[in-house]
């Protein structure tokens, strides 16, 4: 008579066979070949899950293996062999797939890390100087070659340096807050770089030959030819016996070096509070040579700046004796000159800092 606690080996075999049938379906769902490293890694994880599910501690196989002790000792052999056979087959099939996947992953990783040394290098994109800086340096180079020093100073000034020392009287329209930027505590943003030259004359005394390039500020409404901040260069030459002819010769030489040896310069009488006499200067058009074109608006001449003999009051304010020394001075707009040279129809483009624009000029 059979013991009711004894298990029939057939029951054991059939549950193992059923579990293996499931495994058979599941393992076939894991592809042998992956199309990418990522899918291959996912398949590897799936294989790991199958290993746990079919061979792990809670797998049918493990449970059945424990139940073997309930089978009649004489009939354990077949059931045990069956469990062994499936454990081996499952292990082998998972191992085989895993090996293929691991080989693929290794190759894919190596391929991904390969550097193609025959590829052309990435071209570095070095920056370049701003067109106004380039223009300023060209101007500086010319004047340095003529024996001038380049001076720089503060951009925020007292009324003395911005107006009084320049012989600009109280009540002059340039002092109007409509024209000049003032800080709340009464300082002015310099409206010309003459301020630098006053400081330099006070410091160095006469004789002096210098240029002062830099930012200046005027309360203009922006338009194609105006910007409330722009760049100016002023020149100053003070010594014994300096005359208007030195001024004309210097400006003419500067313009020849700038625009070519054929350049002709002309002076027209004008008025500035800080010079007497005063003159504005024009040069023959560098495009048409004087016959008339779009650049010179058909006049053959291009207006560039102002100049004159330094007013005695200005020399005195800077501590230089006008009875001993005389001097000439001039001023011109750097951005206006850059706009001319590069054919820009709007100087504000120079201050927008759009690299697509700036890259065209260097
Ligand atoms: C212009 C006119 C000018 C000066 C600037 C100057 C400087 C000193 C003394 C006397 Cl320290 N004058 N500078 C003289 C005449 C004209 O600039 O049209 N600038 C854009």
mmCIF file of C-alpha atoms and ligand atoms in Angstrom:
data_model
loop_
_atom_site.group_PDB
_atom_site.id
_atom_site.type_symbol
_atom_site.label_atom_id
_atom_site.label_comp_id
_atom_site.label_asym_id
_atom_site.label_seq_id
_atom_site.Cartn_x
_atom_site.Cartn_y
_atom_site.Cartn_z
ATOM 1 C CA UNK A 1 0.000 0.000 0.000
ATOM 2 C CA UNK A 2 1.367 3.351 -0.965
ATOM 3 C CA UNK A 3 2.084 6.036 1.666
ATOM 4 C CA UNK A 4 -0.181 9.140 1.012
ATOM 5 C CA UNK A 5 2.690 11.433 1.961
ATOM 6 C CA UNK A 6 4.773 9.866 -0.838
ATOM 7 C CA UNK A 7 4.875 11.796 -4.123
ATOM 8 C CA UNK A 8 4.473 10.111 -7.464
ATOM 9 C CA UNK A 9 7.576 10.721 -9.564
ATOM 10 C CA UNK A 10 5.379 11.304 -12.651
ATOM 11 C CA UNK A 11 3.894 14.426 -10.999
ATOM 12 C CA UNK A 12 7.363 15.788 -10.417
ATOM 13 C CA UNK A 13 8.495 15.091 -13.940
ATOM 14 C CA UNK A 14 5.434 16.690 -15.482
ATOM 15 C CA UNK A 15 5.787 19.991 -13.534
ATOM 16 C CA UNK A 16 9.451 20.189 -14.510
ATOM 17 C CA UNK A 17 8.543 19.482 -18.136
ATOM 18 C CA UNK A 18 5.858 22.200 -18.035
ATOM 19 C CA UNK A 19 8.309 24.739 -16.568
ATOM 20 C CA UNK A 20 10.828 23.873 -19.236
ATOM 21 C CA UNK A 21 8.217 24.395 -21.964
ATOM 22 C CA UNK A 22 7.730 27.956 -20.639
ATOM 23 C CA UNK A 23 11.476 28.498 -20.590
ATOM 24 C CA UNK A 24 11.714 27.267 -24.169
ATOM 25 C CA UNK A 25 9.309 29.990 -25.288
ATOM 26 C CA UNK A 26 10.909 32.718 -23.193
ATOM 27 C CA UNK A 27 14.505 32.049 -24.195
ATOM 28 C CA UNK A 28 13.509 32.174 -27.857
ATOM 29 C CA UNK A 29 12.167 35.692 -27.275
ATOM 30 C CA UNK A 30 15.662 36.919 -26.384
ATOM 31 C CA UNK A 31 17.346 37.704 -29.707
ATOM 32 C CA UNK A 32 20.788 36.265 -30.542
ATOM 33 C CA UNK A 33 21.858 39.359 -32.375
ATOM 34 C CA UNK A 34 21.318 42.888 -31.121
ATOM 35 C CA UNK A 35 21.382 45.900 -33.442
ATOM 36 C CA UNK A 36 22.874 48.221 -30.858
ATOM 37 C CA UNK A 37 24.931 48.243 -27.695
ATOM 38 C CA UNK A 38 21.891 49.423 -25.758
ATOM 39 C CA UNK A 39 19.604 46.572 -26.911
ATOM 40 C CA UNK A 40 22.382 44.060 -26.289
ATOM 41 C CA UNK A 41 22.716 45.272 -22.718
ATOM 42 C CA UNK A 42 18.956 44.984 -22.312
ATOM 43 C CA UNK A 43 19.031 41.359 -23.619
ATOM 44 C CA UNK A 44 21.781 40.545 -21.158
ATOM 45 C CA UNK A 45 19.557 41.776 -18.329
ATOM 46 C CA UNK A 46 16.665 39.640 -19.666
ATOM 47 C CA UNK A 47 18.936 36.582 -19.645
ATOM 48 C CA UNK A 48 19.863 37.316 -16.055
ATOM 49 C CA UNK A 49 16.155 37.496 -15.181
ATOM 50 C CA UNK A 50 15.545 34.112 -16.885
ATOM 51 C CA UNK A 51 18.429 32.590 -14.936
ATOM 52 C CA UNK A 52 16.840 33.703 -11.663
ATOM 53 C CA UNK A 53 13.372 32.678 -12.722
ATOM 54 C CA UNK A 54 14.265 29.154 -13.915
ATOM 55 C CA UNK A 55 17.331 28.263 -11.829
ATOM 56 C CA UNK A 56 17.023 30.520 -8.800
ATOM 57 C CA UNK A 57 15.937 29.635 -5.272
ATOM 58 C CA UNK A 58 12.246 30.150 -6.019
ATOM 59 C CA UNK A 59 12.288 28.414 -9.413
ATOM 60 C CA UNK A 60 10.093 25.381 -10.180
ATOM 61 C CA UNK A 61 13.273 23.381 -10.556
ATOM 62 C CA UNK A 62 14.513 24.291 -7.069
ATOM 63 C CA UNK A 63 11.113 23.530 -5.526
ATOM 64 C CA UNK A 64 10.883 20.191 -7.289
ATOM 65 C CA UNK A 65 14.405 19.351 -6.216
ATOM 66 C CA UNK A 66 13.341 19.810 -2.615
ATOM 67 C CA UNK A 67 10.245 17.640 -3.149
ATOM 68 C CA UNK A 68 12.388 14.726 -4.302
ATOM 69 C CA UNK A 69 12.732 13.534 -0.722
ATOM 70 C CA UNK A 70 9.014 12.837 -0.711
ATOM 71 C CA UNK A 71 9.335 10.375 -3.593
ATOM 72 C CA UNK A 72 9.661 6.702 -2.870
ATOM 73 C CA UNK A 73 13.453 6.150 -2.621
ATOM 74 C CA UNK A 74 13.279 3.374 -5.172
ATOM 75 C CA UNK A 75 11.735 5.623 -7.767
ATOM 76 C CA UNK A 76 13.722 8.844 -7.162
ATOM 77 C CA UNK A 77 16.207 8.174 -9.943
ATOM 78 C CA UNK A 78 14.088 9.148 -12.949
ATOM 79 C CA UNK A 79 12.678 12.302 -11.353
ATOM 80 C CA UNK A 80 16.140 13.422 -10.218
ATOM 81 C CA UNK A 81 17.679 12.729 -13.605
ATOM 82 C CA UNK A 82 14.938 14.718 -15.261
ATOM 83 C CA UNK A 83 15.587 17.720 -12.992
ATOM 84 C CA UNK A 84 19.327 17.484 -13.666
ATOM 85 C CA UNK A 85 18.807 17.243 -17.391
ATOM 86 C CA UNK A 86 16.667 20.384 -17.497
ATOM 87 C CA UNK A 87 18.916 22.343 -15.127
ATOM 88 C CA UNK A 88 21.853 21.530 -17.386
ATOM 89 C CA UNK A 89 20.022 22.368 -20.596
ATOM 90 C CA UNK A 90 18.685 25.657 -19.207
ATOM 91 C CA UNK A 91 22.130 26.643 -17.942
ATOM 92 C CA UNK A 92 23.762 25.764 -21.256
ATOM 93 C CA UNK A 93 21.214 27.607 -23.370
ATOM 94 C CA UNK A 94 21.441 30.750 -21.223
ATOM 95 C CA UNK A 95 25.243 30.570 -21.153
ATOM 96 C CA UNK A 96 25.440 30.154 -24.923
ATOM 97 C CA UNK A 97 23.263 33.192 -25.561
ATOM 98 C CA UNK A 98 25.075 35.226 -22.951
ATOM 99 C CA UNK A 99 28.436 34.461 -24.527
ATOM 100 C CA UNK A 100 27.225 35.632 -27.945
ATOM 101 C CA UNK A 101 25.801 38.832 -26.448
ATOM 102 C CA UNK A 102 28.927 39.539 -24.402
ATOM 103 C CA UNK A 103 31.087 39.119 -27.505
ATOM 104 C CA UNK A 104 28.837 41.506 -29.391
ATOM 105 C CA UNK A 105 28.884 44.072 -26.534
ATOM 106 C CA UNK A 106 32.663 43.961 -26.276
ATOM 107 C CA UNK A 107 33.066 44.533 -30.017
ATOM 108 C CA UNK A 108 30.453 47.311 -30.055
ATOM 109 C CA UNK A 109 32.127 49.086 -27.101
ATOM 110 C CA UNK A 110 35.543 48.882 -28.741
ATOM 111 C CA UNK A 111 34.127 50.164 -32.014
ATOM 112 C CA UNK A 112 32.458 53.067 -30.263
ATOM 113 C CA UNK A 113 35.694 54.088 -28.577
ATOM 114 C CA UNK A 114 37.733 53.915 -31.760
ATOM 115 C CA UNK A 115 39.191 57.224 -32.924
ATOM 116 C CA UNK A 116 39.490 57.752 -36.656
ATOM 117 C CA UNK A 117 42.900 59.394 -36.797
ATOM 118 C CA UNK A 118 42.495 60.052 -40.527
ATOM 119 C CA UNK A 119 39.620 62.497 -39.906
ATOM 120 C CA UNK A 120 40.485 66.158 -40.563
ATOM 121 C CA UNK A 121 40.970 68.209 -37.385
ATOM 122 C CA UNK A 122 38.397 70.647 -36.127
ATOM 123 C CA UNK A 123 39.441 74.088 -37.323
ATOM 124 C CA UNK A 124 39.904 76.495 -34.389
ATOM 125 C CA UNK A 125 37.915 79.691 -34.697
ATOM 126 C CA UNK A 126 40.103 82.391 -33.187
ATOM 127 C CA UNK A 127 38.411 85.675 -32.401
ATOM 128 C CA UNK A 128 39.606 88.991 -33.722
ATOM 129 C CA UNK A 129 39.717 92.611 -32.717
ATOM 130 C CA UNK A 130 36.677 94.844 -33.066
ATOM 131 C CA UNK A 131 36.745 97.018 -36.223
ATOM 132 C CA UNK A 132 36.876 100.153 -34.057
ATOM 133 C CA UNK A 133 39.901 98.772 -32.199
ATOM 134 C CA UNK A 134 41.580 97.961 -35.517
ATOM 135 C CA UNK A 135 40.932 101.479 -36.760
ATOM 136 C CA UNK A 136 42.195 102.976 -33.482
ATOM 137 C CA UNK A 137 45.406 100.943 -33.740
ATOM 138 C CA UNK A 138 46.005 102.097 -37.323
ATOM 139 C CA UNK A 139 45.599 105.711 -36.215
ATOM 140 C CA UNK A 140 47.870 105.162 -33.201
ATOM 141 C CA UNK A 141 50.560 103.542 -35.376
ATOM 142 C CA UNK A 142 50.635 106.526 -37.729
ATOM 143 C CA UNK A 143 50.941 109.087 -34.944
ATOM 144 C CA UNK A 144 53.476 107.025 -33.015
ATOM 145 C CA UNK A 145 55.563 107.024 -36.236
ATOM 146 C CA UNK A 146 55.337 110.843 -36.138
ATOM 147 C CA UNK A 147 56.661 110.928 -32.566
ATOM 148 C CA UNK A 148 53.356 111.224 -30.678
ATOM 149 C CA UNK A 149 52.588 109.554 -27.359
ATOM 150 C CA UNK A 150 49.269 107.727 -26.837
ATOM 151 C CA UNK A 151 47.474 108.842 -23.657
ATOM 152 C CA UNK A 152 44.420 107.530 -21.846
ATOM 153 C CA UNK A 153 42.511 108.722 -18.796
ATOM 154 C CA UNK A 154 39.194 108.616 -16.902
ATOM 155 C CA UNK A 155 35.798 108.713 -18.638
ATOM 156 C CA UNK A 156 33.992 110.486 -15.782
ATOM 157 C CA UNK A 157 35.095 114.078 -15.311
ATOM 158 C CA UNK A 158 34.536 117.229 -13.337
ATOM 159 C CA UNK A 159 33.100 120.312 -15.015
ATOM 160 C CA UNK A 160 36.589 121.816 -14.868
ATOM 161 C CA UNK A 161 38.167 119.286 -17.240
ATOM 162 C CA UNK A 162 35.124 118.776 -19.455
ATOM 163 C CA UNK A 163 34.253 122.497 -19.870
ATOM 164 C CA UNK A 164 36.110 125.229 -17.910
ATOM 165 C CA UNK A 165 39.610 124.215 -18.970
ATOM 166 C CA UNK A 166 38.401 123.991 -22.563
ATOM 167 C CA UNK A 167 37.211 127.600 -22.537
ATOM 168 C CA UNK A 168 33.582 126.493 -22.760
ATOM 169 C CA UNK A 169 31.761 129.249 -20.808
ATOM 170 C CA UNK A 170 28.952 128.852 -18.242
ATOM 171 C CA UNK A 171 25.645 128.680 -20.087
ATOM 172 C CA UNK A 172 27.185 127.223 -23.243
ATOM 173 C CA UNK A 173 24.717 124.758 -24.856
ATOM 174 C CA UNK A 174 27.267 121.899 -24.537
ATOM 175 C CA UNK A 175 26.894 122.169 -20.725
ATOM 176 C CA UNK A 176 23.137 121.652 -20.939
ATOM 177 C CA UNK A 177 22.007 118.348 -19.365
ATOM 178 C CA UNK A 178 20.161 117.881 -22.659
ATOM 179 C CA UNK A 179 23.564 117.461 -24.329
ATOM 180 C CA UNK A 180 25.836 115.990 -21.636
ATOM 181 C CA UNK A 181 25.280 113.018 -19.301
ATOM 182 C CA UNK A 182 25.682 114.037 -15.654
ATOM 183 C CA UNK A 183 25.933 111.734 -12.657
ATOM 184 C CA UNK A 184 23.654 112.485 -9.678
ATOM 185 C CA UNK A 185 26.644 113.921 -7.793
ATOM 186 C CA UNK A 186 27.554 116.402 -10.507
ATOM 187 C CA UNK A 187 30.200 114.632 -12.572
ATOM 188 C CA UNK A 188 30.009 114.545 -16.366
ATOM 189 C CA UNK A 189 30.683 111.690 -18.767
ATOM 190 C CA UNK A 190 33.390 113.262 -20.939
ATOM 191 C CA UNK A 191 31.996 114.639 -24.202
ATOM 192 C CA UNK A 192 35.431 114.763 -25.876
ATOM 193 C CA UNK A 193 38.871 113.362 -25.060
ATOM 194 C CA UNK A 194 40.363 116.866 -24.720
ATOM 195 C CA UNK A 195 39.998 116.153 -21.001
ATOM 196 C CA UNK A 196 42.818 113.584 -21.321
ATOM 197 C CA UNK A 197 45.023 116.228 -22.911
ATOM 198 C CA UNK A 198 44.391 118.751 -20.151
ATOM 199 C CA UNK A 199 45.418 116.133 -17.550
ATOM 200 C CA UNK A 200 48.511 115.241 -19.604
ATOM 201 C CA UNK A 201 49.606 118.893 -20.023
ATOM 202 C CA UNK A 202 49.181 119.470 -16.288
ATOM 203 C CA UNK A 203 51.264 116.399 -15.560
ATOM 204 C CA UNK A 204 53.939 116.676 -18.224
ATOM 205 C CA UNK A 205 54.012 120.380 -19.009
ATOM 206 C CA UNK A 206 55.163 121.644 -22.426
ATOM 207 C CA UNK A 207 56.425 120.676 -24.943
ATOM 208 C CA UNK A 208 53.973 117.835 -25.591
ATOM 209 C CA UNK A 209 52.992 115.738 -28.592
ATOM 210 C CA UNK A 210 50.188 113.272 -27.927
ATOM 211 C CA UNK A 211 46.996 111.685 -29.125
ATOM 212 C CA UNK A 212 44.076 110.675 -26.932
ATOM 213 C CA UNK A 213 41.820 107.966 -28.355
ATOM 214 C CA UNK A 214 38.789 106.854 -26.351
ATOM 215 C CA UNK A 215 35.082 106.677 -25.614
ATOM 216 C CA UNK A 216 33.048 109.848 -25.404
ATOM 217 C CA UNK A 217 29.400 110.433 -24.497
ATOM 218 C CA UNK A 218 26.809 112.843 -25.835
ATOM 219 C CA UNK A 219 23.057 112.839 -25.313
ATOM 220 C CA UNK A 220 22.157 112.343 -28.967
ATOM 221 C CA UNK A 221 19.159 110.364 -30.148
ATOM 222 C CA UNK A 222 20.602 107.326 -31.954
ATOM 223 C CA UNK A 223 20.269 107.386 -35.751
ATOM 224 C CA UNK A 224 22.410 106.016 -38.608
ATOM 225 C CA UNK A 225 25.117 108.657 -38.029
ATOM 226 C CA UNK A 226 24.774 109.244 -34.235
ATOM 227 C CA UNK A 227 25.191 107.134 -31.117
ATOM 228 C CA UNK A 228 25.202 108.468 -27.510
ATOM 229 C CA UNK A 229 28.543 106.671 -26.976
ATOM 230 C CA UNK A 230 31.162 106.825 -29.674
ATOM 231 C CA UNK A 231 34.933 106.852 -30.143
ATOM 232 C CA UNK A 232 37.099 109.854 -30.789
ATOM 233 C CA UNK A 233 40.756 110.548 -31.207
ATOM 234 C CA UNK A 234 42.147 113.959 -30.412
ATOM 235 C CA UNK A 235 45.663 115.134 -31.139
ATOM 236 C CA UNK A 236 47.704 117.841 -29.462
ATOM 237 C CA UNK A 237 51.084 119.352 -30.254
ATOM 238 C CA UNK A 238 52.442 122.134 -28.018
ATOM 239 C CA UNK A 239 55.902 123.618 -28.331
ATOM 240 C CA UNK A 240 57.687 126.920 -28.989
ATOM 241 C CA UNK A 241 56.821 128.316 -32.403
ATOM 242 C CA UNK A 242 54.073 125.878 -33.384
ATOM 243 C CA UNK A 243 51.935 127.365 -36.142
ATOM 244 C CA UNK A 244 48.961 126.571 -38.343
ATOM 245 C CA UNK A 245 51.341 125.194 -41.001
ATOM 246 C CA UNK A 246 52.427 122.452 -38.562
ATOM 247 C CA UNK A 247 48.762 121.589 -38.086
ATOM 248 C CA UNK A 248 48.111 121.415 -41.826
ATOM 249 C CA UNK A 249 51.263 119.384 -42.510
ATOM 250 C CA UNK A 250 50.511 116.914 -39.708
ATOM 251 C CA UNK A 251 46.867 116.311 -40.631
ATOM 252 C CA UNK A 252 47.779 116.021 -44.342
ATOM 253 C CA UNK A 253 50.523 113.468 -43.576
ATOM 254 C CA UNK A 254 48.186 111.472 -41.349
ATOM 255 C CA UNK A 255 45.535 111.332 -44.083
ATOM 256 C CA UNK A 256 48.095 110.349 -46.735
ATOM 257 C CA UNK A 257 49.267 107.460 -44.560
ATOM 258 C CA UNK A 258 45.668 106.494 -43.876
ATOM 259 C CA UNK A 259 44.109 106.792 -47.329
ATOM 260 C CA UNK A 260 47.070 106.760 -49.733
ATOM 261 C CA UNK A 261 49.807 109.105 -50.992
ATOM 262 C CA UNK A 262 47.497 110.772 -53.538
ATOM 263 C CA UNK A 263 45.183 112.078 -50.765
ATOM 264 C CA UNK A 264 44.637 115.868 -50.791
ATOM 265 C CA UNK A 265 43.525 117.720 -47.633
ATOM 266 C CA UNK A 266 41.637 121.003 -47.389
ATOM 267 C CA UNK A 267 40.825 123.251 -44.413
ATOM 268 C CA UNK A 268 37.664 125.356 -44.022
ATOM 269 C CA UNK A 269 37.342 128.106 -41.395
ATOM 270 C CA UNK A 270 35.163 127.092 -38.449
ATOM 271 C CA UNK A 271 34.615 127.855 -34.775
ATOM 272 C CA UNK A 272 35.381 125.912 -31.580
ATOM 273 C CA UNK A 273 35.614 127.542 -28.128
ATOM 274 C CA UNK A 274 38.928 125.749 -27.408
ATOM 275 C CA UNK A 275 40.791 126.790 -30.574
ATOM 276 C CA UNK A 276 41.481 130.104 -32.289
ATOM 277 C CA UNK A 277 41.631 130.164 -35.240
ATOM 278 C CA UNK A 278 39.618 126.994 -35.899
ATOM 279 C CA UNK A 279 39.219 124.934 -39.035
ATOM 280 C CA UNK A 280 37.425 121.813 -40.178
ATOM 281 C CA UNK A 281 39.258 119.528 -42.538
ATOM 282 C CA UNK A 282 38.178 117.408 -45.510
ATOM 283 C CA UNK A 283 40.159 114.994 -47.665
ATOM 284 C CA UNK A 284 39.799 113.988 -51.303
ATOM 285 C CA UNK A 285 37.528 110.949 -51.633
ATOM 286 C CA UNK A 286 39.517 107.710 -51.350
ATOM 287 C CA UNK A 287 36.987 105.947 -53.577
ATOM 288 C CA UNK A 288 36.703 108.215 -56.615
ATOM 289 C CA UNK A 289 39.774 110.369 -56.067
ATOM 290 C CA UNK A 290 37.712 113.555 -56.234
ATOM 291 C CA UNK A 291 35.559 113.084 -59.312
ATOM 292 C CA UNK A 292 32.432 112.399 -57.256
ATOM 293 C CA UNK A 293 30.726 109.168 -56.157
ATOM 294 C CA UNK A 294 28.186 107.740 -53.699
ATOM 295 C CA UNK A 295 30.682 107.772 -50.778
ATOM 296 C CA UNK A 296 31.506 111.495 -51.070
ATOM 297 C CA UNK A 297 27.940 112.353 -52.116
ATOM 298 C CA UNK A 298 29.307 113.580 -55.463
ATOM 299 C CA UNK A 299 31.325 116.375 -53.871
ATOM 300 C CA UNK A 300 34.756 114.716 -54.275
ATOM 301 C CA UNK A 301 35.498 115.556 -50.612
ATOM 302 C CA UNK A 302 34.884 113.750 -47.331
ATOM 303 C CA UNK A 303 34.486 115.789 -44.108
ATOM 304 C CA UNK A 304 36.461 114.238 -41.285
ATOM 305 C CA UNK A 305 37.203 116.436 -38.262
ATOM 306 C CA UNK A 306 37.861 119.723 -36.543
ATOM 307 C CA UNK A 307 41.091 121.444 -35.612
ATOM 308 C CA UNK A 308 42.733 124.731 -34.723
ATOM 309 C CA UNK A 309 45.376 126.551 -32.716
ATOM 310 C CA UNK A 310 44.918 125.865 -29.007
ATOM 311 C CA UNK A 311 43.190 128.833 -27.344
ATOM 312 C CA UNK A 312 45.491 130.707 -24.903
ATOM 313 C CA UNK A 313 42.887 130.218 -22.148
ATOM 314 C CA UNK A 314 43.159 126.444 -22.592
ATOM 315 C CA UNK A 315 46.967 126.493 -22.332
ATOM 316 C CA UNK A 316 46.723 128.673 -19.222
ATOM 317 C CA UNK A 317 44.123 126.375 -17.603
ATOM 318 C CA UNK A 318 46.521 123.444 -18.123
ATOM 319 C CA UNK A 319 49.452 125.326 -16.604
ATOM 320 C CA UNK A 320 51.249 126.142 -19.863
ATOM 321 C CA UNK A 321 52.376 129.733 -20.534
ATOM 322 C CA UNK A 322 50.763 130.951 -23.802
ATOM 323 C CA UNK A 323 53.403 133.703 -24.047
ATOM 324 C CA UNK A 324 56.070 131.006 -24.492
ATOM 325 C CA UNK A 325 54.210 128.119 -26.074
ATOM 326 C CA UNK A 326 51.687 127.667 -28.823
ATOM 327 C CA UNK A 327 50.046 124.522 -30.110
ATOM 328 C CA UNK A 328 47.599 122.955 -32.485
ATOM 329 C CA UNK A 329 44.902 120.398 -31.765
ATOM 330 C CA UNK A 330 42.453 118.340 -33.777
ATOM 331 C CA UNK A 331 39.718 115.788 -33.249
ATOM 332 C CA UNK A 332 37.984 113.162 -35.344
ATOM 333 C CA UNK A 333 35.495 110.330 -34.890
ATOM 334 C CA UNK A 334 36.963 106.804 -35.038
ATOM 335 C CA UNK A 335 33.636 105.074 -35.655
ATOM 336 C CA UNK A 336 32.778 107.563 -38.378
ATOM 337 C CA UNK A 337 36.104 106.766 -40.013
ATOM 338 C CA UNK A 338 35.462 102.989 -39.681
ATOM 339 C CA UNK A 339 31.991 103.459 -41.190
ATOM 340 C CA UNK A 340 33.566 105.355 -44.107
ATOM 341 C CA UNK A 341 36.324 102.806 -44.722
ATOM 342 C CA UNK A 342 34.036 99.784 -44.469
ATOM 343 C CA UNK A 343 31.147 101.421 -46.340
ATOM 344 C CA UNK A 344 28.660 101.082 -43.434
ATOM 345 C CA UNK A 345 25.416 102.998 -43.729
ATOM 346 C CA UNK A 346 24.677 102.820 -39.976
ATOM 347 C CA UNK A 347 27.315 103.313 -37.235
ATOM 348 C CA UNK A 348 25.013 101.689 -34.659
ATOM 349 C CA UNK A 349 25.838 98.314 -36.249
ATOM 350 C CA UNK A 350 29.305 98.688 -34.686
ATOM 351 C CA UNK A 351 27.805 98.592 -31.186
ATOM 352 C CA UNK A 352 25.312 95.735 -31.542
ATOM 353 C CA UNK A 353 28.093 93.133 -31.149
ATOM 354 C CA UNK A 354 26.548 90.765 -33.684
ATOM 355 C CA UNK A 355 29.493 88.530 -34.647
ATOM 356 C CA UNK A 356 27.983 87.864 -38.093
ATOM 357 C CA UNK A 357 28.441 91.566 -38.753
ATOM 358 C CA UNK A 358 31.769 92.058 -36.954
ATOM 359 C CA UNK A 359 33.425 89.031 -38.599
ATOM 360 C CA UNK A 360 33.353 90.824 -41.928
ATOM 361 C CA UNK A 361 35.870 93.440 -40.824
ATOM 362 C CA UNK A 362 39.319 92.343 -39.840
HETATM 363 C C1 LIG B 1 35.688 117.572 -33.821
HETATM 364 C C2 LIG B 1 36.413 118.726 -33.292
HETATM 365 C C3 LIG B 1 38.325 119.282 -32.048
HETATM 366 C C4 LIG B 1 40.072 119.879 -30.537
HETATM 367 C C5 LIG B 1 39.089 119.004 -30.938
HETATM 368 C C6 LIG B 1 41.463 120.392 -28.586
HETATM 369 C C7 LIG B 1 42.065 119.842 -27.478
HETATM 370 C C8 LIG B 1 42.771 120.676 -26.646
HETATM 371 C C9 LIG B 1 42.842 121.995 -26.898
HETATM 372 C C10 LIG B 1 42.215 122.487 -28.004
HETATM 373 CL CL1 LIG B 1 43.489 120.039 -25.262
HETATM 374 N N1 LIG B 1 41.528 121.675 -28.838
HETATM 375 N N2 LIG B 1 40.790 119.554 -29.393
HETATM 376 C C11 LIG B 1 40.284 121.030 -31.263
HETATM 377 C C12 LIG B 1 39.511 121.293 -32.373
HETATM 378 C C13 LIG B 1 38.510 120.403 -32.773
HETATM 379 O O1 LIG B 1 37.385 118.353 -32.371
HETATM 380 O O2 LIG B 1 34.985 117.707 -34.790
HETATM 381 N N3 LIG B 1 35.845 116.413 -33.217
HETATM 382 C C14 LIG B 1 35.212 115.246 -33.663
#
